[in-house]
Coordinates of N, CA and C in Angstrom, one line a residue:
Chain D
X1263 N 0.8 -1.2 0.0 CA 0.0 0.0 0.0 C 0.9 1.3 0.0
X1264 N 0.3 2.3 -0.4 CA 1.0 3.6 -0.5 C 1.0 4.4 0.8
X1265 N 2.1 5.0 1.1 CA 2.1 5.8 2.3 C 2.9 7.1 2.0
X1266 N 2.5 8.2 2.6 CA 3.2 9.5 2.4 C 3.6 10.0 3.8
X1267 N 4.9 10.4 3.8 CA 5.5 10.9 5.0 C 5.9 12.3 4.9
X1268 N 5.6 13.1 5.9 CA 5.8 14.5 5.9 C 6.4 14.9 7.2
X1269 N 7.5 15.7 7.2 CA 8.1 16.1 8.5 C 8.8 17.5 8.3
X1270 N 8.9 18.2 9.4 CA 8.5 17.9 10.8 C 7.0 18.2 10.9
X1271 N 6.4 17.8 12.1 CA 5.0 18.0 12.3 C 4.7 19.5 12.7
X1272 N 5.6 20.1 13.5 CA 5.5 21.5 13.9 C 6.9 22.1 13.7
X1273 N 6.9 23.4 13.5 CA 8.1 24.1 13.3 C 7.9 25.6 13.7
X1274 N 8.8 26.1 14.5 CA 8.7 27.5 14.8 C 10.1 28.1 14.4
X1275 N 10.0 29.1 13.5 CA 11.2 29.7 12.9 C 11.2 31.2 12.9
X1276 N 12.3 31.8 13.1 CA 12.3 33.3 13.1 C 12.3 33.8 11.7
X1277 N 11.7 35.0 11.6 CA 11.7 35.8 10.4 C 13.1 35.8 9.8
X1278 N 13.3 35.6 8.5 CA 14.6 35.7 7.8 C 15.4 34.4 7.8
X1279 N 14.9 33.4 8.5 CA 15.6 32.1 8.6 C 15.2 31.2 7.4
X1280 N 16.0 30.2 7.0 CA 15.6 29.4 5.9 C 14.6 28.3 6.3
X1281 N 14.1 27.7 5.3 CA 13.1 26.6 5.5 C 13.3 25.4 4.6
X1282 N 13.2 24.2 5.1 CA 13.2 23.1 4.3 C 12.2 22.1 4.8
X1283 N 11.1 21.8 4.1 CA 10.2 20.7 4.4 C 10.3 19.6 3.4
X1284 N 10.2 18.4 4.0 CA 10.4 17.2 3.1 C 9.2 16.3 3.1
X1285 N 8.9 15.7 2.0 CA 7.8 14.8 1.8 C 8.3 13.6 1.0
X1286 N 8.0 12.4 1.4 CA 8.3 11.3 0.6 C 7.1 10.3 0.5
X1287 N 7.0 9.6 -0.6 CA 6.0 8.7 -0.8 C 6.5 7.3 -1.0
X1288 N 5.9 6.3 -0.5 CA 6.3 4.9 -0.6 C 5.2 4.1 -1.3
X1289 N 5.6 3.1 -2.0 CA 4.6 2.1 -2.5 C 4.0 2.5 -3.9
X1290 N 4.6 3.5 -4.5 CA 4.1 3.8 -5.9 C 5.3 4.5 -6.6
X1291 N 5.2 4.5 -7.9 CA 6.2 5.1 -8.7 C 5.6 6.2 -9.6
X1292 N 6.4 7.2 -9.9 CA 6.0 8.3 -10.8 C 4.7 9.0 -10.3
X1293 N 4.6 9.3 -9.0 CA 3.4 10.0 -8.6 C 3.4 11.4 -9.0
X1294 N 2.2 12.0 -9.0 CA 2.2 13.5 -9.0 C 2.3 13.9 -7.5
X1295 N 3.0 15.0 -7.3 CA 3.3 15.5 -6.0 C 2.9 16.9 -5.8
X1296 N 2.4 17.3 -4.7 CA 1.8 18.7 -4.5 C 2.2 19.2 -3.1
X1297 N 2.4 20.5 -3.1 CA 2.5 21.3 -1.9 C 1.3 22.3 -1.8
X1298 N 0.6 22.2 -0.7 CA -0.5 23.2 -0.4 C -0.2 23.9 0.9
X1299 N -0.7 25.1 1.0 CA -0.7 25.8 2.3 C -2.1 26.2 2.7
X1300 N -2.3 26.1 4.0 CA -3.6 26.5 4.5 C -3.4 27.4 5.6
X1301 N -3.8 28.7 5.4 CA -3.7 29.7 6.5 C -4.8 29.4 7.5
X1302 N -4.6 29.9 8.7 CA -5.6 29.7 9.8 C -7.0 30.0 9.3
X1303 N -7.9 29.1 9.4 CA -9.3 29.3 9.1 C -9.6 29.5 7.6
X1304 N -8.7 29.2 6.8 CA -8.8 29.4 5.3 C -8.8 28.1 4.6
X1305 N -9.0 28.3 3.2 CA -9.0 27.1 2.4 C -7.6 26.7 2.0
X1306 N -7.5 25.7 1.1 CA -6.2 25.2 0.6 C -5.7 26.0 -0.6
X1307 N -4.5 26.4 -0.5 CA -3.9 27.1 -1.6 C -2.8 26.3 -2.2
X1308 N -2.9 25.9 -3.5 CA -1.9 25.2 -4.2 C -0.6 26.0 -4.4
X1309 N 0.5 25.5 -3.9 CA 1.8 26.3 -4.1 C 2.6 25.7 -5.3
X1310 N 2.8 24.4 -5.3 CA 3.6 23.8 -6.4 C 3.0 22.4 -6.6
X1311 N 3.2 22.0 -7.9 CA 3.0 20.6 -8.1 C 4.0 20.1 -9.1
X1312 N 4.2 18.7 -9.1 CA 5.2 18.1 -10.0 C 4.7 16.8 -10.5
X1313 N 4.9 16.6 -11.9 CA 4.4 15.4 -12.5 C 5.6 14.5 -12.8
X1314 N 6.8 14.9 -12.4 CA 8.0 14.1 -12.6 C 9.2 14.7 -12.1
X1315 N 10.3 14.0 -12.0 CA 11.6 14.5 -11.5 C 12.0 15.7 -12.2
X1316 N 12.3 16.7 -11.4 CA 12.8 18.0 -12.0 C 11.7 18.9 -12.6
X1317 N 10.5 18.4 -12.7 CA 9.4 19.1 -13.3 C 8.5 19.8 -12.2
X1318 N 8.6 21.1 -12.1 CA 7.9 21.8 -11.0 C 7.0 22.9 -11.7
X1319 N 5.8 22.9 -11.3 CA 4.9 24.0 -11.7 C 4.6 24.9 -10.5
X1320 N 4.8 26.2 -10.6 CA 4.5 27.1 -9.5 C 3.2 27.8 -9.8
X1321 N 2.3 27.7 -8.8 CA 1.0 28.3 -8.9 C 0.9 29.7 -8.4
X1322 N 1.7 30.1 -7.4 CA 1.5 31.4 -6.8 C 2.9 32.0 -6.6
X1323 N 3.1 33.2 -7.2 CA 4.4 33.9 -7.0 C 4.6 34.1 -5.5
X1324 N 5.8 33.8 -4.9 CA 5.9 33.9 -3.5 C 7.4 33.7 -3.1
X1325 N 7.5 33.6 -1.8 CA 8.8 33.5 -1.2 C 9.4 32.1 -1.1
X1326 N 8.7 31.1 -1.8 CA 9.0 29.7 -1.6 C 9.4 29.1 -2.9
X1327 N 10.1 28.0 -2.8 CA 10.5 27.2 -4.0 C 10.3 25.7 -3.7
X1328 N 10.3 24.9 -4.7 CA 10.1 23.5 -4.6 C 11.1 22.8 -5.5
X1329 N 11.5 21.6 -5.0 CA 12.3 20.7 -5.8 C 11.9 19.3 -5.7
X1330 N 12.2 18.5 -6.7 CA 11.9 17.1 -6.7 C 13.2 16.4 -7.2
X1331 N 14.1 16.1 -6.3 CA 15.3 15.5 -6.6 C 15.2 14.0 -7.0
X1332 N 14.2 13.3 -6.4 CA 14.0 11.9 -6.7 C 12.5 11.7 -7.0
X1333 N 12.2 10.5 -7.5 CA 10.9 10.3 -8.0 C 9.8 10.5 -6.9
X1334 N 10.2 10.0 -5.7 CA 9.2 10.0 -4.6 C 9.5 11.0 -3.5
X1335 N 10.3 12.0 -3.8 CA 10.7 13.0 -2.8 C 10.4 14.4 -3.3
X1336 N 9.7 15.2 -2.5 CA 9.3 16.6 -2.8 C 9.7 17.5 -1.7
X1337 N 10.4 18.6 -2.0 CA 11.0 19.4 -1.0 C 10.5 20.9 -1.2
X1338 N 10.0 21.5 -0.1 CA 9.6 22.9 -0.1 C 10.6 23.7 0.6
X1339 N 11.1 24.8 0.0 CA 12.2 25.6 0.6 C 11.9 27.1 0.6
X1340 N 12.6 27.7 1.5 CA 12.6 29.2 1.4 C 14.0 29.6 1.9
X1341 N 14.5 30.7 1.3 CA 15.8 31.2 1.8 C 15.6 32.1 3.0
X1342 N 14.5 32.9 3.0 CA 14.3 33.8 4.1 C 12.8 33.8 4.4
X1343 N 12.4 33.3 5.5 CA 11.0 33.3 5.8 C 10.4 34.7 6.2
X1344 N 9.1 34.9 5.8 CA 8.4 36.0 6.2 C 7.3 35.6 7.2
X1345 N 6.8 36.6 7.9 CA 5.7 36.3 8.8 C 4.5 35.7 8.1
X1346 N 4.3 36.2 6.9 CA 3.1 35.7 6.1 C 3.3 34.3 5.6
X1347 N 4.4 33.7 5.8 CA 4.6 32.3 5.4 C 4.1 31.3 6.5
X1348 N 3.6 31.8 7.6 CA 3.0 30.9 8.6 C 1.8 30.2 8.1
X1349 N 1.6 29.0 8.5 CA 0.4 28.3 8.0 C 0.7 26.8 8.2
X1350 N -0.3 26.0 7.7 CA -0.3 24.6 7.7 C 0.1 24.1 6.3
X1351 N 1.2 23.5 6.2 CA 1.7 23.0 4.9 C 1.4 21.5 4.7
X1352 N 0.8 21.3 3.6 CA 0.4 19.9 3.3 C 1.0 19.4 2.0
X1353 N 1.6 18.2 2.1 CA 2.1 17.5 0.9 C 1.0 16.5 0.5
X1354 N 0.9 16.3 -0.8 CA -0.1 15.3 -1.2 C 0.5 14.6 -2.5
X1355 N 0.0 13.4 -2.7 CA 0.3 12.7 -3.9 C -0.9 12.2 -4.6
X1356 N -0.8 11.9 -5.9 CA -1.9 11.3 -6.7 C -1.3 10.5 -7.8
X1357 N -2.1 9.7 -8.4 CA -1.7 9.0 -9.7 C -1.8 10.1 -10.8
X1358 N -1.3 9.7 -12.0 CA -1.2 10.6 -13.1 C -2.6 11.2 -13.4
X1359 N -2.7 12.5 -13.6 CA -3.9 13.2 -13.8 C -4.9 13.4 -12.6
X1360 N -4.5 12.9 -11.5 CA -5.2 13.1 -10.2 C -6.7 12.6 -10.4
X1361 N -6.9 11.5 -11.2 CA -8.3 11.1 -11.4 C -8.9 10.4 -10.2
X1362 N -8.1 10.0 -9.2 CA -8.7 9.4 -8.0 C -8.5 10.3 -6.8
X1363 N -8.2 11.5 -7.0 CA -8.0 12.4 -5.9 C -6.6 12.4 -5.3
X1364 N -6.4 13.0 -4.2 CA -5.1 13.1 -3.6 C -5.2 12.3 -2.3
X1365 N -4.0 11.9 -1.8 CA -3.8 11.5 -0.5 C -2.8 12.5 0.2
X1366 N -3.2 13.0 1.3 CA -2.4 14.0 2.0 C -1.5 13.4 3.0
X1367 N -0.4 14.1 3.2 CA 0.4 13.8 4.4 C -0.2 14.4 5.6
X1368 N 0.5 14.2 6.7 CA -0.1 14.7 8.0 C 0.1 16.2 8.2
X1369 N 0.9 16.8 7.4 CA 1.1 18.3 7.5 C 2.1 18.7 8.4
X1370 N 2.6 20.0 8.1 CA 3.6 20.7 9.0 C 3.0 22.0 9.4
X1371 N 2.9 22.2 10.7 CA 2.4 23.6 11.1 C 3.6 24.5 11.3
X1372 N 3.7 25.5 10.5 CA 4.8 26.4 10.6 C 4.4 27.7 11.2
X1373 N 5.1 28.1 12.2 CA 4.9 29.5 12.8 C 6.1 30.3 12.6
X1374 N 6.0 31.4 11.9 CA 7.2 32.3 11.8 C 7.0 33.4 12.8
X1375 N 8.1 33.6 13.6 CA 8.0 34.6 14.7 C 9.0 35.7 14.5
Chain F
X549 N -15.1 35.5 -9.7 CA -15.8 34.3 -9.3 C -14.9 33.2 -8.9
X550 N -15.1 32.6 -7.8 CA -14.2 31.5 -7.3 C -14.5 30.3 -8.2
X551 N -13.5 29.5 -8.4 CA -13.6 28.3 -9.2 C -14.5 27.2 -8.6
X552 N -14.4 27.1 -7.3 CA -15.2 26.1 -6.5 C -15.7 26.8 -5.3
X553 N -17.0 26.9 -5.2 CA -17.6 27.6 -4.1 C -18.4 26.7 -3.1
X554 N -18.3 27.0 -1.9 CA -19.0 26.3 -0.8 C -19.5 27.4 0.2
X555 N -20.6 27.1 0.9 CA -21.0 27.9 2.0 C -20.1 27.6 3.2
X556 N -19.6 28.6 3.8 CA -18.6 28.4 4.8 C -19.2 27.9 6.1
X557 N -20.5 28.1 6.3 CA -21.1 27.6 7.5 C -20.9 28.5 8.7
X558 N -21.0 28.1 9.9 CA -21.2 26.6 10.2 C -22.6 26.1 10.0
X559 N -22.7 24.9 9.6 CA -23.9 24.2 9.4 C -24.2 23.4 10.7
X560 N -25.2 23.8 11.4 CA -25.4 23.1 12.7 C -26.6 22.2 12.5
X561 N -26.4 20.9 12.9 CA -27.4 19.9 12.7 C -27.5 19.1 14.0
X562 N -28.7 18.7 14.4 CA -28.9 17.9 15.6 C -28.4 16.4 15.3
X563 N -27.9 15.8 16.3 CA -27.5 14.4 16.2 C -28.7 13.5 15.6
X564 N -28.3 12.7 14.6 CA -29.3 11.8 14.0 C -30.0 12.4 12.8
X565 N -29.8 13.7 12.5 CA -30.4 14.4 11.4 C -29.5 14.3 10.2
X566 N -30.0 14.8 9.0 CA -29.3 14.7 7.8 C -28.6 16.1 7.6
X567 N -27.3 16.0 7.3 CA -26.5 17.3 7.0 C -26.4 17.3 5.4
X568 N -26.7 18.5 4.9 CA -26.7 18.6 3.4 C -25.7 19.7 3.1
X569 N -24.7 19.4 2.3 CA -23.6 20.3 1.9 C -23.6 20.5 0.4
X570 N -23.4 21.7 0.0 CA -23.4 22.0 -1.4 C -22.1 22.6 -1.9
X571 N -21.9 22.4 -3.2 CA -20.7 22.9 -3.9 C -21.0 23.2 -5.3
X572 N -20.6 24.4 -5.8 CA -20.7 24.7 -7.2 C -19.3 24.9 -7.8
X573 N -19.1 24.6 -9.1 CA -17.8 24.8 -9.8 C -18.0 25.5 -11.1
X574 N -16.9 26.1 -11.6 CA -17.0 26.9 -12.8 C -16.5 26.2 -14.1
X575 N -15.6 25.2 -13.9 CA -15.0 24.6 -15.1 C -15.9 23.5 -15.7
X576 N -16.6 23.8 -16.8 CA -17.6 22.8 -17.3 C -16.9 21.5 -17.8
X577 N -15.6 21.5 -18.0 CA -14.9 20.3 -18.5 C -14.5 19.4 -17.4
X578 N -14.8 19.8 -16.1 CA -14.4 19.0 -15.0 C -14.9 17.6 -15.1
X579 N -14.1 16.6 -14.7 CA -14.5 15.2 -14.8 C -14.6 14.4 -13.6
X580 N -13.9 14.8 -12.5 CA -13.9 14.1 -11.3 C -14.1 15.0 -10.1
X581 N -14.8 14.5 -9.1 CA -15.2 15.4 -8.0 C -15.1 14.6 -6.7
X582 N -14.6 15.4 -5.7 CA -14.3 14.7 -4.4 C -14.8 15.5 -3.2
X583 N -15.0 14.7 -2.2 CA -15.3 15.3 -0.9 C -14.3 14.9 0.1
X584 N -13.7 15.8 0.9 CA -12.7 15.6 1.9 C -13.3 16.0 3.2
X585 N -12.9 15.3 4.3 CA -13.3 15.7 5.6 C -12.0 16.1 6.3
X586 N -12.0 17.3 7.0 CA -10.8 17.8 7.7 C -11.2 18.1 9.1
X587 N -10.7 17.3 10.1 CA -10.8 17.7 11.5 C -9.8 18.8 11.8
X588 N -10.2 19.5 12.9 CA -9.4 20.7 13.3 C -7.9 20.3 13.6
X589 N -7.0 20.9 12.9 CA -5.6 20.6 13.1 C -5.1 19.4 12.4
X590 N -5.9 18.8 11.6 CA -5.5 17.6 10.9 C -5.5 17.8 9.4
X591 N -5.0 16.8 8.7 CA -4.9 17.0 7.2 C -6.3 16.4 6.6
X592 N -6.6 16.8 5.4 CA -7.9 16.4 4.8 C -7.8 14.9 4.5
X593 N -9.0 14.3 4.6 CA -9.1 12.8 4.4 C -10.2 12.6 3.3
X594 N -9.9 11.9 2.3 CA -10.9 11.6 1.2 C -12.0 10.7 1.7
X595 N -13.2 11.2 1.5 CA -14.4 10.4 2.0 C -15.3 9.9 0.8
X596 N -15.3 10.7 -0.2 CA -16.2 10.3 -1.4 C -15.6 10.8 -2.7
X597 N -15.8 10.1 -3.7 CA -15.4 10.5 -5.1 C -16.6 10.2 -6.0
X598 N -16.9 11.1 -7.0 CA -18.0 10.8 -7.9 C -17.5 11.3 -9.3
X599 N -17.9 10.6 -10.3 CA -17.5 10.8 -11.6 C -18.6 11.0 -12.7
X600 N -19.8 10.5 -12.3 CA -20.9 10.6 -13.3 C -22.1 11.2 -12.6
X601 N -23.0 11.7 -13.4 CA -24.2 12.3 -12.9 C -25.0 11.3 -12.1
X602 N -25.6 11.8 -11.0 CA -26.5 10.9 -10.2 C -26.0 10.9 -8.8
X603 N -26.4 9.8 -8.1 CA -26.0 9.6 -6.7 C -25.0 8.5 -6.5
X604 N -24.2 8.7 -5.5 CA -23.3 7.6 -5.1 C -23.3 7.5 -3.6
X605 N -23.6 6.3 -3.1 CA -23.8 6.1 -1.7 C -22.6 5.3 -1.1
X606 N -22.2 5.6 0.1 CA -21.1 4.9 0.8 C -21.4 5.0 2.3
X607 N -22.0 4.0 2.8 CA -22.4 4.1 4.2 C -23.4 5.2 4.5
X608 N -23.1 6.1 5.4 CA -24.0 7.2 5.7 C -23.8 8.4 4.8
X609 N -22.9 8.3 3.9 CA -22.6 9.4 3.0 C -23.2 9.1 1.6
X610 N -23.8 10.2 1.0 CA -24.2 10.1 -0.4 C -23.7 11.4 -1.1
X611 N -23.0 11.2 -2.2 CA -22.6 12.3 -3.0 C -23.5 12.4 -4.2
X612 N -23.9 13.6 -4.7 CA -24.7 13.8 -5.8 C -24.0 14.7 -6.8
X613 N -24.1 14.4 -8.0 CA -23.5 15.2 -9.1 C -24.5 15.6 -10.2
X614 N -24.5 16.9 -10.5 CA -25.2 17.3 -11.7 C -24.3 18.2 -12.5
X615 N -23.8 17.6 -13.6 CA -22.8 18.4 -14.4 C -23.5 19.5 -15.2
X616 N -24.7 19.3 -15.5 CA -25.4 20.4 -16.3 C -25.5 21.7 -15.4
X617 N -25.8 21.5 -14.2 CA -25.9 22.6 -13.2 C -24.6 22.9 -12.6
X618 N -23.6 22.1 -12.8 CA -22.2 22.4 -12.2 C -22.3 22.4 -10.7
X619 N -22.9 21.3 -10.2 CA -23.3 21.3 -8.8 C -23.0 19.9 -8.2
X620 N -22.3 19.9 -7.0 CA -22.0 18.7 -6.3 C -22.5 18.8 -4.9
X621 N -23.1 17.8 -4.4 CA -23.5 17.9 -3.0 C -23.1 16.6 -2.2
X622 N -23.2 16.8 -0.9 CA -22.9 15.6 0.0 C -23.9 15.6 1.1
X623 N -24.5 14.4 1.3 CA -25.5 14.2 2.3 C -24.9 13.3 3.4
X624 N -25.0 13.7 4.6 CA -24.6 12.9 5.7 C -25.8 12.5 6.5
X625 N -26.1 11.2 6.4 CA -27.3 10.7 7.2 C -27.0 10.3 8.6
X626 N -28.0 10.4 9.5 CA -27.8 9.9 10.8 C -26.5 10.6 11.4
X627 N -26.4 11.9 11.3 CA -25.2 12.6 11.7 C -24.8 12.4 13.2
X628 N -23.5 12.2 13.4 CA -23.0 11.9 14.7 C -22.1 13.0 15.1
X629 N -21.9 13.2 16.4 CA -20.9 14.3 16.8 C -19.5 14.1 16.2
X630 N -19.2 12.9 15.9 CA -17.8 12.6 15.3 C -17.8 13.1 13.8
X631 N -19.0 13.5 13.3 CA -19.0 14.1 11.9 C -18.7 15.6 11.9
X632 N -18.6 16.1 13.1 CA -18.2 17.6 13.2 C -16.8 17.8 12.7
X633 N -16.8 18.6 11.6 CA -15.5 18.8 10.9 C -15.8 19.8 9.8
X634 N -14.7 20.1 9.1 CA -14.9 20.9 7.9 C -14.8 20.0 6.6
X635 N -15.8 20.2 5.7 CA -15.9 19.4 4.6 C -15.5 20.2 3.3
X636 N -14.5 19.6 2.6 CA -13.9 20.3 1.5 C -14.4 19.7 0.2
X637 N -14.9 20.5 -0.7 CA -15.3 20.0 -2.1 C -14.0 20.2 -3.0
X638 N -13.7 19.2 -3.8 CA -12.6 19.4 -4.7 C -12.9 18.9 -6.1
X639 N -12.5 19.6 -7.1 CA -12.8 19.3 -8.5 C -11.5 19.2 -9.3
X640 N -11.5 18.2 -10.1 CA -10.4 18.0 -11.0 C -10.8 18.5 -12.4
X641 N -10.2 19.6 -12.8 CA -10.7 20.3 -14.0 C -10.3 19.6 -15.2
X642 N -10.7 20.2 -16.3 CA -10.5 19.6 -17.6 C -9.1 19.3 -18.0
X643 N -8.2 20.1 -17.5 CA -6.7 19.9 -17.8 C -6.2 18.7 -17.0
X644 N -6.8 18.3 -15.9 CA -6.3 17.2 -15.1 C -5.1 17.6 -14.3
X645 N -4.6 16.7 -13.5 CA -3.3 16.8 -12.8 C -3.4 17.7 -11.5
X646 N -4.5 18.4 -11.2 CA -4.5 19.1 -10.0 C -6.0 19.4 -9.6
X647 N -6.2 19.3 -8.3 CA -7.6 19.6 -7.8 C -7.7 21.0 -7.4
X648 N -8.9 21.6 -7.6 CA -9.2 22.9 -7.0 C -10.2 22.7 -5.9
X649 N -9.9 23.3 -4.7 CA -10.7 23.1 -3.5 C -11.5 24.3 -3.3
X650 N -12.7 24.0 -2.8 CA -13.6 25.1 -2.2 C -13.0 25.4 -0.8
X651 N -13.6 26.5 -0.3 CA -13.2 27.0 1.0 C -13.6 26.1 2.2
X652 N -14.5 25.2 1.9 CA -14.9 24.3 3.0 C -16.2 24.7 3.7
X653 N -16.9 23.8 4.2 CA -18.1 24.0 5.0 C -17.9 23.4 6.4
X654 N -18.0 24.2 7.4 CA -17.8 23.7 8.8 C -19.2 23.1 9.2
X655 N -19.2 21.9 9.7 CA -20.4 21.2 10.2 C -20.2 20.9 11.7
X656 N -21.3 21.3 12.4 CA -21.3 21.0 13.8 C -22.5 20.2 14.1
X657 N -22.3 19.0 14.7 CA -23.4 18.1 15.0 C -23.5 18.1 16.5
X658 N -24.7 18.6 16.9 CA -25.0 18.8 18.4 C -25.7 17.6 19.0
X659 N -25.2 17.0 20.1 CA -25.8 15.9 20.7 C -27.2 16.2 21.2

């Protein structure tokens, strides 16, 4: 069966510090991978998605970047965090074309102070 | 106009009653539709998917799709306090490869 791992679960970082969130998927190959952010009390905002190694689509111009160095690994990064980067970050995977929906990881709650 | 719209709620229902949630979408070419449940502080969990017009039942949940009206709904029968959560409607547009989510409807089931 497929599983998705996301870490850390919580993170408190000062403004201006770097960020690296990692997500890995097991039990499948060539998944679509996604990074979403959910601000407090708000909906899900798609940040990046990837349909293959090295293929990254950015949905919203911002202070963040994403990379996919391996088939089942997706990394979200920032060089300098802003207060507005606080939120609940969710990684998800799907089969090609997302026809069966996503499976989400457990999420990372990021607080920038 | 938002691509996927939901009433934010809260939708308050007594225990044992039917909760009815609605969702409209703008992309006429959309092919697949999903309902996710999200408990406070947790990640969304897929509870229903529907691909063709009509009703689809799974336990106490029924999803309804009307592509002509661009409308998806979710019924929760015999609502339980454990159903209290935010329900997210998600639509896979014509281009595929990514879901667009509504803002979610918060449901409160009162004992």
